[in-house]
């Protein structure tokens, strides 16, 4: 599975935001672009684009300030990680149960 990367101008068009918004997110270390192109152009991997999408929606649609959006984003990501751990635990329990039943 190959990782998809987005250029800054693609993100600006996709989310209808300003480049200054991306600059601010980078300055606050909320998102981190990477250099993967031969021209050493900085691009954003999909997980960082998702962070930008969530923060943009919180700020634009819910009128949350940037520090609040960052807290909400961290809580959301923690909840996703906990759900993934819980799913792995349930899968392991199910496998153990299947082993005992057969």
Tab-separated table of C-alpha atoms in Angstrom:
chain	number	residue	atom	x	y	z
A	1	UNK	CA	0.000	0.000	0.000
A	2	UNK	CA	1.633	3.224	-1.124
A	3	UNK	CA	1.338	6.465	0.770
A	4	UNK	CA	-0.323	9.381	-0.998
A	5	UNK	CA	1.123	12.873	-0.645
A	6	UNK	CA	-0.440	16.276	-1.219
A	7	UNK	CA	1.191	19.531	-2.273
A	8	UNK	CA	0.334	22.735	-0.431
A	9	UNK	CA	-1.663	24.112	-3.363
A	10	UNK	CA	-3.737	20.924	-3.472
A	11	UNK	CA	-4.624	21.314	0.201
A	12	UNK	CA	-5.470	24.994	-0.250
A	13	UNK	CA	-7.840	24.088	-3.084
A	14	UNK	CA	-9.238	21.008	-1.373
A	15	UNK	CA	-10.143	22.769	1.878
A	16	UNK	CA	-10.579	26.286	0.504
A	17	UNK	CA	-8.091	27.680	3.010
A	18	UNK	CA	-5.222	30.141	2.852
A	19	UNK	CA	-1.552	29.194	2.647
A	20	UNK	CA	-1.052	31.265	5.812
A	21	UNK	CA	-3.296	28.764	7.602
A	22	UNK	CA	-0.890	25.960	6.643
A	23	UNK	CA	2.067	28.140	7.665
A	24	UNK	CA	0.498	28.648	11.093
A	25	UNK	CA	-0.185	24.923	11.534
A	26	UNK	CA	3.427	24.160	10.637
A	27	UNK	CA	4.798	26.913	12.903
A	28	UNK	CA	2.752	25.549	15.810
A	29	UNK	CA	4.002	22.025	14.902
A	30	UNK	CA	0.440	20.761	14.547
A	31	UNK	CA	1.216	19.315	11.120
A	32	UNK	CA	4.510	18.219	9.623
A	33	UNK	CA	5.189	18.109	5.910
A	34	UNK	CA	7.855	15.754	4.596
A	35	UNK	CA	10.315	15.907	1.703
A	36	UNK	CA	9.801	13.001	-0.657
A	37	UNK	CA	10.083	14.417	-4.156
A	38	UNK	CA	13.285	14.564	-6.167
A	39	UNK	CA	13.033	18.354	-6.109
A	40	UNK	CA	12.974	18.184	-2.288
A	41	UNK	CA	9.555	19.783	-2.329
A	42	UNK	CA	7.725	19.547	0.971
A	43	UNK	CA	4.463	17.619	0.800
A	44	UNK	CA	1.911	16.378	3.295
A	45	UNK	CA	1.173	12.670	3.818
A	46	UNK	CA	-2.460	11.567	4.141
A	47	UNK	CA	-2.452	11.478	7.940
A	48	UNK	CA	-1.329	15.114	8.060
A	49	UNK	CA	-3.962	16.096	5.492
A	50	UNK	CA	-6.583	14.494	7.733
A	51	UNK	CA	-5.310	16.595	10.652
A	52	UNK	CA	-5.600	19.719	8.487
A	53	UNK	CA	-9.134	18.744	7.459
A	54	UNK	CA	-10.285	18.254	11.042
A	55	UNK	CA	-8.715	21.478	12.298
A	56	UNK	CA	-10.053	23.451	9.335
A	57	UNK	CA	-13.575	22.129	9.997
A	58	UNK	CA	-13.386	22.890	13.695
A	59	UNK	CA	-12.207	26.439	13.106
A	60	UNK	CA	-14.426	27.224	10.141
A	61	UNK	CA	-17.639	25.375	10.996
A	62	UNK	CA	-17.626	25.387	14.793
A	63	UNK	CA	-15.730	28.628	15.424
A	64	UNK	CA	-13.161	26.880	17.637
A	65	UNK	CA	-9.855	28.709	18.106
A	66	UNK	CA	-6.594	27.013	17.118
A	67	UNK	CA	-5.542	25.921	20.638
A	68	UNK	CA	-9.007	24.449	21.209
A	69	UNK	CA	-8.908	22.691	17.853
A	70	UNK	CA	-5.531	21.223	18.738
A	71	UNK	CA	-6.880	19.837	22.032
A	72	UNK	CA	-9.922	18.360	20.279
A	73	UNK	CA	-7.698	16.843	17.597
A	74	UNK	CA	-5.458	15.189	20.190
A	75	UNK	CA	-8.482	13.823	22.065
A	76	UNK	CA	-9.924	12.485	18.791
A	77	UNK	CA	-6.643	10.772	17.889
A	78	UNK	CA	-6.377	9.272	21.386
A	79	UNK	CA	-9.920	7.903	21.084
A	80	UNK	CA	-9.096	6.364	17.691
A	81	UNK	CA	-5.960	4.707	19.128
A	82	UNK	CA	-7.931	3.371	22.108
A	83	UNK	CA	-10.605	1.973	19.770
A	84	UNK	CA	-7.918	0.248	17.688
A	85	UNK	CA	-6.375	-1.288	20.832
A	86	UNK	CA	-9.788	-2.401	22.042
A	87	UNK	CA	-10.479	-4.008	18.648
A	88	UNK	CA	-7.167	-5.914	18.832
A	89	UNK	CA	-7.997	-7.131	22.352
A	90	UNK	CA	-11.423	-8.318	21.217
A	91	UNK	CA	-9.882	-10.131	18.253
A	92	UNK	CA	-7.383	-11.874	20.540
A	93	UNK	CA	-10.150	-12.878	22.955
A	94	UNK	CA	-12.247	-14.190	20.088
A	95	UNK	CA	-9.312	-16.278	18.840
A	96	UNK	CA	-8.781	-17.702	22.338
A	97	UNK	CA	-12.475	-18.483	22.641
A	98	UNK	CA	-12.515	-20.217	19.237
A	99	UNK	CA	-9.507	-22.283	20.297
A	100	UNK	CA	-11.294	-23.510	23.424
A	101	UNK	CA	-14.578	-24.300	21.679
A	102	UNK	CA	-13.093	-26.454	18.896
